[in-house]
Amino acid sequence: MRFVVHRHRARRLHYDLRLEMGGVLASWAVPKGPTLDPAVRVLAVHVDDHDLDYYDFEGVIGGDYGRGDAIVWDWGSWAAAKTPDPVRAVADGELHFDLWGEKLAGRFVLVRRDPKNWLLIHKNDEHAVRGWDPETLPRSVKTGRTNEEVAAG
Ligand code: MN
């Protein structure tokens, strides 16, 4: 299955982690962005599923919901761990998974804290990097552009 992370400058900057499962892109908005630092637990707000054709969207979003610019910050493949049924794992509030992206890699866990708010954690595996900051890698993996360049057209 595929995953994508959009860097989305809406009213507030956030990163949208989207995992293909069950025919849609299950999605979490991560205000601080994902990290490879295993000591950091970041908030991940479970948001609406997106259609698969949104996978490689990059551009300016109009309207009221999510107005702003988005880039394909990372993409690649993913696989659920510890379960054959990721849709069920999300419903149960705990998903272990591996990412093979251009920026992100290794084992992550999403754990539900309440109906909206989850934590995203990177396990301390061979891909872990202490102090790793997503903001140091601002360019799209699809086009090489930054959010600022996309917004400027
Ligand atoms: Mn968003």
CSV table of C-alpha atoms and ligand atoms in Angstrom, one decimal:
chain,number,residue,atom,x,y,z
A,1,MET,CA,0.0,0.0,0.0
A,2,ARG,CA,1.0,3.6,-0.5
A,3,PHE,CA,1.4,6.4,2.0
A,4,VAL,CA,1.8,10.2,1.5
A,5,VAL,CA,2.6,13.1,3.8
A,6,HIS,CA,1.4,16.5,2.6
A,7,ARG,CA,2.9,19.6,4.2
A,8,HIS,CA,-0.1,21.9,4.3
A,9,ARG,CA,0.0,25.5,5.2
A,10,ALA,CA,-3.7,26.1,6.2
A,11,ARG,CA,-4.7,28.4,9.0
A,12,ARG,CA,-2.0,26.6,10.9
A,13,LEU,CA,0.9,24.7,9.4
A,14,HIS,CA,0.5,20.9,9.7
A,15,TYR,CA,1.5,17.7,8.0
A,16,ASP,CA,-1.2,15.3,6.8
A,17,LEU,CA,-0.2,11.7,7.1
A,18,ARG,CA,-2.3,9.6,4.8
A,19,LEU,CA,-2.2,5.8,4.7
A,20,GLU,CA,-3.9,3.9,1.9
A,21,MET,CA,-6.3,1.3,3.4
A,22,GLY,CA,-9.8,0.0,2.7
A,23,GLY,CA,-9.9,1.9,-0.6
A,24,VAL,CA,-9.3,5.4,0.9
A,25,LEU,CA,-6.5,7.5,2.4
A,26,ALA,CA,-7.0,7.3,6.2
A,27,SER,CA,-5.6,10.6,7.4
A,28,TRP,CA,-4.1,12.3,10.5
A,29,ALA,CA,-3.2,16.0,10.7
A,30,VAL,CA,0.1,16.3,12.6
A,31,PRO,CA,0.8,19.9,13.7
A,32,LYS,CA,4.4,19.4,14.6
A,33,GLY,CA,5.1,17.0,11.7
A,34,PRO,CA,6.3,13.4,11.9
A,35,THR,CA,9.7,12.7,13.3
A,36,LEU,CA,12.3,9.9,13.3
A,37,ASP,CA,13.2,10.9,16.9
A,38,PRO,CA,12.0,8.0,19.1
A,39,ALA,CA,11.9,10.3,22.2
A,40,VAL,CA,9.2,12.5,20.7
A,41,ARG,CA,5.5,11.8,20.8
A,42,VAL,CA,3.6,14.1,18.5
A,43,LEU,CA,-0.1,14.8,18.4
A,44,ALA,CA,-1.9,13.4,15.3
A,45,VAL,CA,-5.5,14.5,14.9
A,46,HIS,CA,-7.6,11.9,13.1
A,47,VAL,CA,-9.4,13.7,10.2
A,48,ASP,CA,-11.7,12.7,7.3
A,49,ASP,CA,-10.6,10.0,4.9
A,50,HIS,CA,-9.5,11.3,1.6
A,51,ASP,CA,-10.1,9.8,-1.9
A,52,LEU,CA,-7.2,7.9,-3.5
A,53,ASP,CA,-7.0,10.5,-6.3
A,54,TYR,CA,-5.8,13.0,-3.7
A,55,TYR,CA,-2.6,11.0,-3.2
A,56,ASP,CA,-0.2,13.1,-5.2
A,57,PHE,CA,-2.1,16.4,-4.9
A,58,GLU,CA,0.1,19.5,-4.8
A,59,GLY,CA,-1.2,23.0,-5.2
A,60,VAL,CA,-3.3,25.7,-3.7
A,61,ILE,CA,-6.6,24.8,-1.9
A,62,GLY,CA,-9.4,27.3,-2.0
A,63,GLY,CA,-12.7,27.3,-0.2
A,64,ASP,CA,-13.3,27.3,3.5
A,65,TYR,CA,-11.9,23.9,4.5
A,66,GLY,CA,-8.1,23.6,4.5
A,67,ARG,CA,-7.5,26.8,2.5
A,68,GLY,CA,-3.8,27.1,1.8
A,69,ASP,CA,-1.0,25.4,-0.1
A,70,ALA,CA,0.1,21.8,0.1
A,71,ILE,CA,3.1,19.9,-1.2
A,72,VAL,CA,3.9,16.2,-1.4
A,73,TRP,CA,6.4,16.3,1.4
A,74,ASP,CA,7.0,12.5,1.4
A,75,TRP,CA,5.6,9.4,-0.2
A,76,GLY,CA,6.4,5.7,-0.6
A,77,SER,CA,5.0,2.4,0.6
A,78,TRP,CA,3.8,1.2,4.0
A,79,ALA,CA,2.7,-2.0,5.6
A,80,ALA,CA,0.8,-2.7,8.8
A,81,ALA,CA,2.6,-4.6,11.5
A,82,LYS,CA,1.2,-7.0,14.1
A,83,THR,CA,-2.1,-7.3,12.2
A,84,PRO,CA,-3.4,-8.3,8.8
A,85,ASP,CA,-6.2,-5.8,9.1
A,86,PRO,CA,-5.2,-2.2,9.4
A,87,VAL,CA,-8.8,-0.9,9.1
A,88,ARG,CA,-9.6,-2.9,12.2
A,89,ALA,CA,-6.5,-1.8,14.0
A,90,VAL,CA,-7.5,1.9,13.4
A,91,ALA,CA,-11.0,1.1,14.7
A,92,ASP,CA,-9.4,-0.4,17.7
A,93,GLY,CA,-7.2,2.6,18.3
A,94,GLU,CA,-3.7,1.2,17.8
A,95,LEU,CA,-1.9,0.8,14.5
A,96,HIS,CA,1.8,-0.4,14.2
A,97,PHE,CA,3.2,0.1,10.8
A,98,ASP,CA,6.4,0.4,8.7
A,99,LEU,CA,7.1,3.2,6.2
A,100,TRP,CA,9.5,3.1,3.3
A,101,GLY,CA,9.6,6.8,2.1
A,102,GLU,CA,12.2,9.2,0.8
A,103,LYS,CA,12.4,11.0,4.2
A,104,LEU,CA,10.5,8.7,6.7
A,105,ALA,CA,11.4,5.1,7.3
A,106,GLY,CA,11.0,2.5,10.0
A,107,ARG,CA,8.5,1.5,12.5
A,108,PHE,CA,5.8,3.9,13.7
A,109,VAL,CA,2.9,3.5,16.1
A,110,LEU,CA,-0.4,5.5,16.1
A,111,VAL,CA,-2.2,5.3,19.4
A,112,ARG,CA,-5.6,6.8,20.1
A,113,ARG,CA,-6.0,8.9,23.2
A,114,ASP,CA,-9.6,10.0,22.7
A,115,PRO,CA,-11.9,9.9,19.6
A,116,LYS,CA,-10.0,12.7,17.7
A,117,ASN,CA,-6.5,12.8,19.3
A,118,TRP,CA,-3.9,10.2,18.7
A,119,LEU,CA,-0.1,10.1,19.3
A,120,LEU,CA,2.4,9.3,16.6
A,121,ILE,CA,5.6,7.7,17.8
A,122,HIS,CA,8.7,6.4,16.0
A,123,LYS,CA,10.1,3.2,17.5
A,124,ASN,CA,13.7,3.1,18.5
A,125,ASP,CA,14.8,1.1,15.5
A,126,GLU,CA,17.7,1.3,13.0
A,127,HIS,CA,16.0,4.3,11.3
A,128,ALA,CA,15.6,6.3,14.5
A,129,VAL,CA,17.5,9.7,14.6
A,130,ARG,CA,17.6,11.8,17.8
A,131,GLY,CA,16.6,15.4,17.2
A,132,TRP,CA,15.3,14.8,13.7
A,133,ASP,CA,13.3,17.8,12.6
A,134,PRO,CA,10.9,17.6,9.5
A,135,GLU,CA,11.2,21.3,8.9
A,136,THR,CA,14.9,20.9,7.9
A,137,LEU,CA,13.6,19.1,4.7
A,138,PRO,CA,11.1,21.5,3.3
A,139,ARG,CA,11.0,20.4,-0.4
A,140,SER,CA,8.4,18.3,-2.2
A,141,VAL,CA,9.5,14.8,-3.2
A,142,LYS,CA,7.3,15.1,-6.3
A,143,THR,CA,8.5,18.4,-7.8
A,144,GLY,CA,11.3,19.7,-5.6
A,145,ARG,CA,9.2,22.8,-4.8
A,146,THR,CA,8.7,24.4,-1.4
A,147,ASN,CA,5.2,25.5,-0.1
A,148,GLU,CA,6.2,29.1,-0.8
A,149,GLU,CA,7.0,28.2,-4.5
A,150,VAL,CA,3.7,26.4,-4.9
A,151,ALA,CA,1.8,29.3,-3.4
A,152,ALA,CA,3.6,31.7,-5.8
A,153,GLY,CA,2.4,29.6,-8.8
B,1,MN,MN,-4.5,19.4,6.0
